Coordinates of N, CA and C and ligand atoms in Angstrom, one line a residue:
M1 N -28.7 18.7 48.4 CA -27.3 18.9 48.8 C -26.8 20.5 48.4
V2 N -25.8 20.8 49.5 CA -25.6 22.5 49.7 C -24.3 22.5 48.7
E3 N -24.3 23.4 47.7 CA -23.5 23.6 47.0 C -23.0 25.4 47.2
L4 N -21.2 25.3 46.4 CA -20.9 26.7 46.8 C -20.7 27.0 45.7
A5 N -21.5 28.6 45.2 CA -21.5 29.2 44.2 C -20.4 30.1 44.7
F6 N -18.9 30.2 43.9 CA -18.1 31.3 44.4 C -18.3 32.4 43.3
S7 N -18.1 33.6 44.0 CA -18.3 35.1 43.6 C -17.3 35.4 43.0
I8 N -16.6 35.5 41.9 CA -15.3 36.1 41.3 C -15.0 37.6 41.5
L9 N -16.3 38.3 41.9 CA -16.2 39.6 42.1 C -14.5 39.5 43.3
A10 N -14.5 38.7 44.0 CA -13.4 38.9 45.3 C -12.2 38.2 44.6
A11 N -12.2 37.9 43.5 CA -11.0 37.1 42.9 C -10.0 38.0 42.5
D12 N -8.7 37.6 42.1 CA -7.6 38.3 41.6 C -7.9 38.4 40.1
F13 N -8.3 39.8 39.6 CA -8.9 39.6 38.0 C -7.8 39.5 37.2
A14 N -6.7 39.5 37.5 CA -5.2 39.6 36.6 C -5.0 37.9 36.5
H15 N -5.8 37.2 37.4 CA -5.6 35.5 37.3 C -6.7 35.0 37.4
L16 N -7.6 35.3 36.5 CA -8.9 35.0 36.9 C -9.3 33.2 36.5
A17 N -8.3 32.7 35.7 CA -8.5 31.3 35.4 C -7.9 30.6 36.7
D18 N -6.7 31.1 37.0 CA -6.0 30.3 38.1 C -7.3 30.3 39.2
E19 N -7.5 31.4 39.3 CA -8.5 31.7 40.8 C -9.7 30.5 40.8
I20 N -10.4 30.6 39.2 CA -11.4 29.8 39.3 C -11.0 28.3 39.4
A21 N -10.0 27.9 38.9 CA -9.6 26.5 39.2 C -9.2 26.4 40.3
R22 N -8.8 27.0 41.1 CA -8.5 26.8 42.7 C -9.7 26.6 43.0
A23 N -10.6 27.6 43.1 CA -12.1 27.5 43.8 C -12.6 26.0 43.8
E24 N -12.5 25.7 42.0 CA -12.9 24.5 41.8 C -12.2 23.5 42.3
R25 N -11.0 23.1 42.6 CA -10.5 22.3 42.9 C -10.6 22.2 44.6
G26 N -11.4 23.4 45.2 CA -11.7 23.1 46.5 C -13.0 22.7 47.0
G27 N -14.0 22.6 45.7 CA -15.1 21.7 45.6 C -16.3 23.1 45.5
G28 N -15.9 24.3 45.2 CA -16.9 25.2 44.6 C -17.4 24.3 43.1
T29 N -18.8 24.3 43.0 CA -19.4 23.9 41.7 C -20.3 24.6 40.6
I30 N -20.3 26.1 41.1 CA -21.3 27.1 40.5 C -20.2 28.3 40.2
V31 N -20.1 29.0 39.1 CA -19.4 30.4 39.3 C -20.6 31.5 39.4
H32 N -20.5 32.1 40.2 CA -21.3 33.4 40.4 C -20.6 34.7 39.9
V33 N -21.4 35.2 38.8 CA -20.8 36.2 38.0 C -21.7 37.7 38.7
D34 N -21.0 38.7 39.1 CA -22.0 39.8 39.8 C -21.4 41.1 38.6
V35 N -22.9 41.1 37.9 CA -22.9 42.1 37.0 C -23.4 43.3 37.5
M36 N -22.9 44.5 37.4 CA -23.1 45.5 37.9 C -23.1 46.9 37.0
D37 N -24.3 47.7 37.1 CA -24.2 48.8 35.9 C -24.0 50.3 36.5
G38 N -23.9 50.4 37.6 CA -23.4 51.7 38.0 C -24.6 52.5 38.3
H39 N -25.7 52.0 37.8 CA -27.3 53.0 38.2 C -28.4 52.1 39.2
F40 N -28.5 50.6 38.8 CA -29.3 50.0 39.9 C -28.2 49.8 41.2
V41 N -27.1 49.7 41.3 CA -26.1 49.5 42.3 C -25.0 50.4 42.1
P42 N -24.6 51.2 43.1 CA -23.3 52.0 42.8 C -22.2 51.3 42.6
N43 N -21.7 50.8 41.7 CA -20.7 50.1 41.1 C -20.8 49.5 40.1
I44 N -19.5 49.4 39.2 CA -19.5 49.1 37.8 C -18.6 47.8 38.1
T45 N -18.9 46.8 37.4 CA -18.2 45.5 37.2 C -17.7 45.0 36.0
F46 N -18.4 44.1 35.5 CA -18.0 43.6 34.1 C -19.1 42.9 33.1
G47 N -19.0 42.8 32.1 CA -20.1 42.5 31.2 C -19.9 41.1 30.3
P48 N -20.9 41.0 29.4 CA -20.7 39.6 28.7 C -19.3 39.1 28.1
P49 N -18.5 39.8 27.7 CA -16.9 39.6 27.2 C -16.4 38.8 28.4
V50 N -16.5 39.2 29.7 CA -15.9 38.6 30.5 C -16.5 37.2 30.8
V51 N -17.7 37.1 30.7 CA -18.7 36.0 30.6 C -18.2 35.0 29.7
Q52 N -17.8 35.5 28.7 CA -17.4 34.7 27.3 C -16.1 34.2 27.7
A53 N -15.0 34.9 28.5 CA -13.6 34.5 28.7 C -14.0 33.6 29.6
V54 N -14.5 33.9 30.8 CA -14.8 32.6 31.8 C -15.1 31.2 31.2
R55 N -16.1 31.6 30.3 CA -16.5 30.3 29.6 C -15.8 29.4 29.2
K56 N -14.6 30.1 28.6 CA -13.9 29.2 28.0 C -12.6 28.8 28.9
V57 N -12.7 29.0 30.1 CA -11.7 28.3 31.5 C -12.3 27.3 32.2
T58 N -13.4 27.2 32.1 CA -13.9 26.2 33.2 C -15.5 25.4 32.7
K59 N -15.6 24.3 32.9 CA -16.9 23.5 32.5 C -17.9 24.0 33.7
L60 N -17.6 24.8 34.8 CA -18.8 24.6 35.8 C -19.7 25.6 35.0
P61 N -21.0 25.3 35.5 CA -22.2 26.3 35.1 C -21.7 27.8 35.7
L62 N -22.2 28.7 35.1 CA -22.2 30.1 35.0 C -23.6 30.8 35.6
D63 N -23.5 31.3 36.9 CA -24.9 32.1 37.2 C -24.4 33.7 36.9
C64 N -25.1 34.3 36.2 CA -25.1 35.5 35.9 C -26.2 36.6 36.9
H65 N -25.5 37.1 37.5 CA -26.3 37.8 38.9 C -26.3 39.4 38.2
L66 N -27.8 40.1 37.7 CA -27.6 41.0 37.1 C -28.1 42.0 38.0
M67 N -27.3 43.0 38.2 CA -27.8 44.0 39.3 C -27.7 45.1 38.2
I68 N -28.6 45.1 37.2 CA -28.6 46.4 36.2 C -30.0 46.7 35.8
E69 N -30.2 47.6 35.7 CA -31.5 48.5 34.9 C -31.7 47.7 33.7
N70 N -33.1 47.5 33.1 CA -33.5 47.0 32.0 C -32.8 45.3 31.7
P71 N -32.9 44.6 32.5 CA -32.1 43.4 32.1 C -32.4 42.6 31.1
D72 N -33.9 43.0 30.6 CA -34.3 42.3 29.3 C -33.3 42.6 28.2
D73 N -33.0 44.0 28.0 CA -32.0 44.3 26.8 C -30.6 43.2 26.9
F74 N -30.4 42.7 27.9 CA -29.1 42.1 28.0 C -29.1 40.5 27.9
I75 N -30.4 40.2 28.2 CA -30.5 38.5 28.3 C -29.9 37.7 27.2
P76 N -30.2 38.3 26.0 CA -29.6 37.7 24.9 C -28.0 37.6 24.7
E77 N -27.5 38.7 25.2 CA -26.3 38.5 25.0 C -25.6 37.6 26.2
F78 N -26.2 38.0 27.3 CA -25.4 36.9 28.3 C -25.6 35.6 28.0
A79 N -26.8 35.1 27.4 CA -27.2 33.8 26.9 C -25.8 33.3 25.9
K80 N -25.8 34.0 25.2 CA -24.9 33.9 24.0 C -23.2 34.0 24.4
A81 N -23.0 34.6 25.5 CA -21.9 34.6 26.1 C -21.6 33.1 26.9
G82 N -22.6 32.5 27.3 CA -22.1 31.3 27.9 C -23.2 31.1 29.3
A83 N -24.0 31.9 29.6 CA -24.5 31.8 30.7 C -25.7 30.7 30.8
D84 N -25.4 29.9 31.9 CA -26.1 28.7 32.2 C -27.5 29.1 33.1
M85 N -27.3 30.1 33.9 CA -28.2 30.4 34.6 C -28.5 32.4 34.7
I86 N -29.6 32.9 34.7 CA -29.4 34.4 34.9 C -30.4 34.5 35.9
S87 N -29.7 35.7 37.2 CA -30.7 36.0 38.2 C -30.6 37.3 37.8
V88 N -32.3 37.8 37.9 CA -32.4 39.0 38.1 C -33.1 39.7 39.2
Q89 N -33.1 40.8 39.4 CA -33.5 41.4 40.6 C -34.9 41.8 40.4
W90 N -35.7 41.4 41.5 CA -37.1 41.8 41.6 C -37.2 43.1 41.5
E91 N -36.7 44.1 42.0 CA -36.7 45.6 42.2 C -36.4 45.7 40.6
T92 N -36.0 45.2 39.6 CA -35.5 45.8 38.2 C -36.5 45.7 37.3
C93 N -37.6 44.5 37.9 CA -38.4 44.0 36.7 C -39.7 44.4 36.8
P94 N -40.2 45.6 36.2 CA -41.7 45.5 36.4 C -42.5 44.7 35.9
H95 N -42.2 44.0 34.7 CA -42.6 42.7 34.0 C -42.1 41.4 34.3
L96 N -42.0 41.0 35.6 CA -41.3 40.0 36.0 C -41.3 38.7 35.1
N97 N -42.7 38.3 35.2 CA -43.2 37.1 34.1 C -42.7 37.1 33.2
R98 N -42.6 38.0 32.4 CA -42.2 38.1 31.0 C -40.4 38.0 30.9
T99 N -40.1 38.9 31.7 CA -38.2 38.5 32.0 C -37.9 37.1 32.1
L100 N -38.5 36.7 33.3 CA -38.3 35.1 33.6 C -38.5 34.2 32.3
R101 N -39.8 34.5 31.2 CA -40.1 33.7 30.3 C -39.0 33.9 29.3
H102 N -38.5 35.3 29.0 CA -37.3 35.6 27.8 C -36.1 35.1 28.5
I103 N -36.0 34.8 29.7 CA -34.7 34.0 30.1 C -34.5 32.5 29.4
I104 N -36.0 31.9 30.0 CA -36.2 30.5 29.6 C -36.2 30.3 28.0
D105 N -36.9 31.3 27.7 CA -36.7 31.2 26.1 C -35.3 31.1 25.3
H106 N -34.7 31.7 26.0 CA -33.2 31.6 25.6 C -32.5 30.4 26.3
G107 N -33.1 29.3 26.7 CA -32.3 28.3 27.2 C -31.6 28.3 28.1
V108 N -31.8 29.3 29.0 CA -31.4 29.5 30.4 C -32.2 29.3 31.5
L109 N -31.6 29.1 32.5 CA -32.2 28.7 33.9 C -32.5 29.8 34.5
P110 N -33.6 30.3 34.8 CA -34.0 31.7 35.5 C -34.3 31.7 36.8
G111 N -33.3 32.9 37.4 CA -33.4 32.9 38.9 C -34.1 34.4 39.3
V112 N -34.7 34.6 40.5 CA -35.0 36.0 40.9 C -34.3 36.3 42.2
V113 N -33.9 37.6 42.4 CA -33.0 38.0 43.5 C -34.1 39.0 44.3
I114 N -33.8 39.0 45.4 CA -34.4 39.9 46.4 C -33.7 40.6 47.2
N115 N -33.7 41.8 47.3 CA -33.0 43.0 48.2 C -33.6 42.7 49.6
P116 N -32.6 43.1 50.5 CA -32.9 43.0 52.1 C -34.4 43.7 52.3
A117 N -34.8 44.7 51.5 CA -36.0 45.4 52.1 C -37.1 44.9 51.1
T118 N -37.2 43.9 50.2 CA -38.2 43.4 49.4 C -38.8 42.4 50.0
P119 N -40.5 42.4 50.6 CA -40.8 41.1 51.2 C -40.9 40.1 50.3
V120 N -40.6 38.9 51.1 CA -40.6 37.6 50.4 C -41.6 37.2 49.4
D121 N -42.8 37.4 50.3 CA -44.4 37.2 50.0 C -44.5 37.7 48.5
F122 N -43.4 38.8 48.2 CA -43.7 39.5 46.8 C -43.7 38.7 45.7
L123 N -42.9 37.1 46.1 CA -42.6 36.3 45.0 C -43.4 35.5 44.6
V124 N -44.5 35.4 45.5 CA -45.4 34.1 45.2 C -45.7 33.8 43.8
E125 N -46.2 34.8 43.1 CA -46.6 34.4 41.8 C -45.6 33.9 40.8
V126 N -44.2 34.0 40.9 CA -43.2 33.5 40.2 C -42.7 32.4 40.5
L127 N -42.9 31.9 41.8 CA -41.9 30.9 42.3 C -42.2 29.8 41.5
P128 N -43.3 29.4 40.8 CA -43.7 28.0 40.1 C -42.8 28.1 38.9
M129 N -42.0 29.4 38.5 CA -41.7 29.2 37.1 C -39.8 29.5 37.4
V130 N -39.3 29.5 38.8 CA -37.7 30.0 38.8 C -37.0 28.5 38.9
H131 N -35.8 28.6 38.5 CA -35.2 27.8 39.1 C -34.3 27.7 40.3
H132 N -34.1 28.8 40.8 CA -33.8 29.4 42.4 C -34.3 31.0 42.7
V133 N -34.0 31.0 44.0 CA -34.6 32.5 44.4 C -33.5 32.7 45.2
L134 N -32.8 34.0 45.0 CA -31.7 34.6 45.7 C -32.2 35.4 47.0
V135 N -31.4 35.2 48.0 CA -32.2 35.9 49.1 C -30.7 37.1 49.2
M136 N -30.9 38.1 48.9 CA -29.9 38.9 49.3 C -29.6 39.2 50.9
S137 N -28.1 38.9 51.4 CA -28.2 38.9 52.8 C -27.0 40.3 53.0
V138 N -26.9 41.1 51.8 CA -26.1 42.5 52.2 C -27.2 43.5 50.9
N139 N -27.2 44.8 51.2 CA -27.6 45.5 50.1 C -26.5 45.2 49.1
P140 N -27.0 45.0 47.6 CA -26.1 44.7 46.5 C -25.4 45.9 46.1
G141 N -23.9 45.5 45.9 CA -23.1 46.6 45.1 C -21.4 46.4 45.5
F142 N -21.4 45.8 46.5 CA -19.9 45.6 46.6 C -19.9 44.3 47.6
G143 N -18.3 43.5 47.3 CA -18.4 42.5 48.3 C -17.6 42.9 49.5
G144 N -17.5 41.8 50.3 CA -17.1 42.0 51.7 C -17.8 42.7 52.7
Q145 N -19.3 42.9 52.4 CA -20.1 43.7 53.5 C -20.4 42.6 54.5
K146 N -21.2 42.9 55.7 CA -21.4 42.4 56.7 C -22.8 41.9 56.7
F147 N -23.2 40.5 56.9 CA -24.2 39.8 56.7 C -25.1 40.3 57.6
L148 N -26.6 40.6 56.8 CA -27.4 41.0 57.8 C -28.4 39.9 58.2
L149 N -28.2 39.9 59.4 CA -28.8 38.9 60.5 C -30.4 38.4 60.1
R150 N -30.9 39.7 59.5 CA -32.5 39.2 59.4 C -32.7 38.1 58.2
S151 N -31.8 38.1 57.4 CA -31.6 37.0 56.3 C -32.2 35.8 56.5
V152 N -31.5 35.4 57.8 CA -31.9 33.9 58.2 C -33.3 33.9 58.4
E153 N -34.2 34.4 58.9 CA -35.8 34.5 58.8 C -36.4 34.4 57.8
R154 N -35.9 35.2 56.8 CA -36.2 35.6 55.4 C -36.0 33.8 54.6
I155 N -35.0 33.7 54.6 CA -34.8 32.2 54.3 C -35.5 31.1 54.8
A156 N -35.8 30.8 56.0 CA -36.6 30.1 56.6 C -38.1 30.4 56.1
H157 N -38.5 31.5 56.1 CA -39.9 32.0 55.4 C -40.0 31.3 53.9
L158 N -39.0 31.4 53.1 CA -39.1 31.1 51.6 C -39.2 29.5 51.5
R159 N -38.6 29.1 52.3 CA -38.4 27.4 52.6 C -39.8 27.1 53.1
R160 N -40.7 27.6 53.5 CA -42.2 27.4 54.4 C -42.8 27.5 53.1
L161 N -42.5 28.6 52.3 CA -43.4 28.8 51.0 C -43.3 27.9 50.1
R162 N -42.1 27.3 50.1 CA -42.0 26.2 48.9 C -42.5 24.9 49.4
H163 N -42.5 24.9 50.6 CA -43.2 23.4 51.2 C -44.4 23.4 51.1
E164 N -45.0 24.9 51.2 CA -46.7 24.8 51.3 C -47.1 24.9 49.7
M165 N -46.2 25.3 48.9 CA -46.7 25.2 47.4 C -46.6 24.0 46.8
G166 N -45.4 22.8 47.4 CA -45.3 21.9 46.7 C -44.3 22.0 45.6
L167 N -43.4 23.0 45.7 CA -42.2 23.4 44.9 C -40.9 23.0 45.0
N168 N -40.1 23.0 44.0 CA -38.6 22.6 44.3 C -37.5 23.3 43.7
F169 N -37.8 24.7 43.8 CA -36.8 25.7 43.4 C -35.8 25.7 44.4
R170 N -34.3 26.2 44.2 CA -33.5 26.1 45.0 C -33.1 27.6 45.6
I171 N -32.8 27.4 46.8 CA -32.7 28.6 47.5 C -31.3 29.3 47.9
D172 N -31.2 30.3 47.3 CA -29.7 30.7 47.1 C -29.5 31.9 48.0
V173 N -28.2 32.0 48.7 CA -27.9 33.3 49.6 C -26.5 34.1 49.0
D174 N -26.7 35.2 49.2 CA -25.6 36.2 48.6 C -25.2 37.3 49.4
G175 N -24.2 37.4 50.0 CA -23.8 38.6 50.8 C -23.3 38.2 52.2
G176 N -22.1 38.5 52.4 CA -21.4 38.2 53.7 C -21.5 36.8 54.3
V177 N -21.4 35.8 53.3 CA -21.7 34.7 53.7 C -20.5 34.3 53.6
A178 N -20.0 33.4 55.0 CA -18.5 33.1 55.5 C -18.4 31.8 56.4
D179 N -17.3 31.4 57.0 CA -17.4 30.4 58.0 C -17.9 30.6 59.2
D180 N -18.2 31.9 59.6 CA -19.2 32.2 60.8 C -20.8 32.6 60.5
T181 N -20.9 32.4 59.6 CA -22.6 32.9 59.2 C -23.0 31.6 58.0
V182 N -22.3 30.9 57.6 CA -22.8 29.7 56.9 C -23.6 28.5 57.5
E183 N -23.4 28.8 58.6 CA -24.2 27.3 59.3 C -25.4 27.9 59.4
S184 N -25.8 29.2 60.1 CA -27.1 29.6 60.0 C -28.0 29.5 58.8
V185 N -27.5 29.9 57.8 CA -28.2 29.9 56.5 C -28.4 28.4 56.0
V186 N -27.6 27.8 56.6 CA -27.8 26.2 56.1 C -29.0 25.8 56.8
R187 N -28.9 26.1 58.0 CA -30.1 25.5 58.9 C -31.3 26.1 58.3
A188 N -31.3 27.3 58.2 CA -32.6 27.8 57.6 C -33.3 27.3 56.2
G189 N -32.4 26.6 55.5 CA -32.6 26.1 54.3 C -32.0 26.5 53.1
A190 N -31.1 27.6 53.0 CA -30.4 27.7 52.0 C -29.7 26.4 51.1
D191 N -29.3 26.5 50.1 CA -28.8 25.2 49.6 C -27.8 25.7 48.4
M192 N -27.5 27.0 47.9 CA -26.6 27.5 47.1 C -26.1 28.8 47.5
L193 N -25.3 28.4 48.1 CA -24.3 29.2 48.9 C -23.5 30.2 47.9
V194 N -23.6 31.6 48.0 CA -22.6 32.4 47.3 C -21.8 33.1 48.2
A195 N -20.5 33.0 47.4 CA -19.6 33.6 48.5 C -18.2 34.1 48.0
G196 N -17.6 35.4 48.5 CA -16.7 35.9 47.7 C -15.9 36.0 48.3
S197 N -15.7 37.2 49.1 CA -14.4 37.1 49.9 C -13.8 36.0 50.9
A198 N -15.0 35.3 51.5 CA -14.4 34.4 52.4 C -13.8 33.2 51.4
I199 N -14.0 33.2 50.0 CA -13.4 31.9 49.5 C -12.2 32.5 48.7
F200 N -12.1 33.8 48.3 CA -10.8 34.2 47.6 C -9.8 34.9 48.5
A201 N -10.2 35.1 49.7 CA -9.1 35.8 50.7 C -7.9 35.0 50.6
G202 N -6.7 36.1 50.6 CA -5.2 35.5 50.8 C -5.0 34.9 49.8
G203 N -5.7 34.8 48.7 CA -4.9 33.7 47.1 C -5.3 32.3 47.6
K204 N -6.1 32.2 48.5 CA -6.3 30.6 48.7 C -7.4 30.2 48.7
A205 N -8.0 29.9 47.7 CA -9.4 29.8 47.3 C -9.5 28.3 47.7
E206 N -8.7 27.3 46.8 CA -8.7 26.2 47.4 C -8.9 25.7 48.8
E207 N -8.0 26.2 49.7 CA -8.4 25.8 51.0 C -9.4 26.3 51.9
N208 N -9.8 27.7 51.2 CA -10.8 28.3 51.9 C -12.3 27.7 51.3
A209 N -12.2 27.3 50.3 CA -13.7 26.6 49.8 C -13.7 25.5 50.6
R210 N -12.7 24.7 50.6 CA -12.8 23.4 51.2 C -13.1 23.4 52.5
E211 N -12.8 24.3 53.3 CA -13.2 24.6 55.0 C -14.7 25.2 54.9
F212 N -15.1 26.1 54.2 CA -16.1 26.6 53.9 C -17.2 25.7 53.7
L213 N -16.9 24.8 52.6 CA -17.8 23.4 52.6 C -18.1 22.8 53.5
R214 N -16.8 22.3 54.4 CA -17.1 21.4 55.4 C -18.1 21.9 56.6
I215 N -17.8 23.1 56.7 CA -18.8 23.9 57.7 C -20.3 23.7 57.1
A216 N -20.1 24.1 56.1 CA -21.7 24.3 55.4 C -22.2 22.7 55.5
R217 N -21.7 21.8 55.2 CA -22.1 20.1 55.1 C -22.2 19.8 56.2
A218 N -21.6 20.3 57.3 CA -22.1 19.5 58.9 C -23.3 20.1 59.3
A219 N -23.6 21.3 59.0 CA -25.0 22.0 59.3 C -25.9 21.5 58.3
T220 N -27.2 20.7 58.9 CA -28.2 20.5 58.3 C -29.4 21.5 58.4
A221 N -30.4 21.3 57.6 CA -31.6 22.3 57.6 C -32.5 21.6 58.6
V222 N -32.8 22.6 59.5 CA -34.0 22.0 60.3 C -35.4 22.0 59.8
S223 N -36.1 21.1 60.1 CA -37.5 20.7 59.6 C -38.4 21.7 59.6
V224 N -39.5 21.7 58.2 CA -40.1 22.9 58.3 C -41.4 23.1 58.8
Ligands
LIG301 C1 -22.7 41.8 46.1 C2 -22.7 40.8 45.3 C3 -22.1 39.2 45.8 C4 -21.0 39.6 46.6 C5 -20.4 38.7 47.6 O1 -23.6 43.1 45.6 O2 -24.1 40.1 44.6 O3 -22.1 38.3 45.0 O4 -19.6 39.1 45.5 O5 -19.5 39.1 48.0 P1 -19.0 38.4 49.6 O6 -19.1 36.9 50.1 O7 -17.7 38.9 49.9 O8 -20.1 39.4 50.5
LIG302 ZN1 -24.2 38.1 43.7

């Protein structure tokens, strides 16, 4: 089942609870929280207090996408703040196996994220232990960037690997996913779709989410 993980980075922060409620009414089922530290990526966003506040206004699962250096240091805090999933960037984790274990030990579902320049094959050793793999389809740091077309082949490659290895992790895609690009990523095999500006544009999250999901669900993955 294809799901929409709406990224609150593009929401109106002064009315975050209303924005989340609108995206949920439109069919969004995961709240994607982009955590940026100004070091790993050239932007700063929010941390555990915002996660804790969001936790109080929705029952939807929260996926914290950590675009931060030394993510291990912050996993306990994000878990305590109410994260259901924590996604760490491959590029920030020299001891990725340990980091993923750390997430699991805190009762949170682990995800791993790869930047556009990181080969999909680098993930082979950890695929059996992750809940999802997030393929970045832009260079992380900002919302509203242009979808990188090569991501489609990267998603298809990951899907073939999943099939060959007999696994069932979910395939997530993030960056520039909108009404005009969503069909290609679903056809390639993505089933957790992260979208920010496409959903929150014009203060119409409910309508936007509904239309986005209509297009996404009309597309089906081509066979492996
Ligand atoms: C980018 C973030 C994304 C971003 C997506 O670094 O990881 O989650 O919010 O925004 P759009 O959908 O606008 O590309
Ligand atoms: Zn993200």
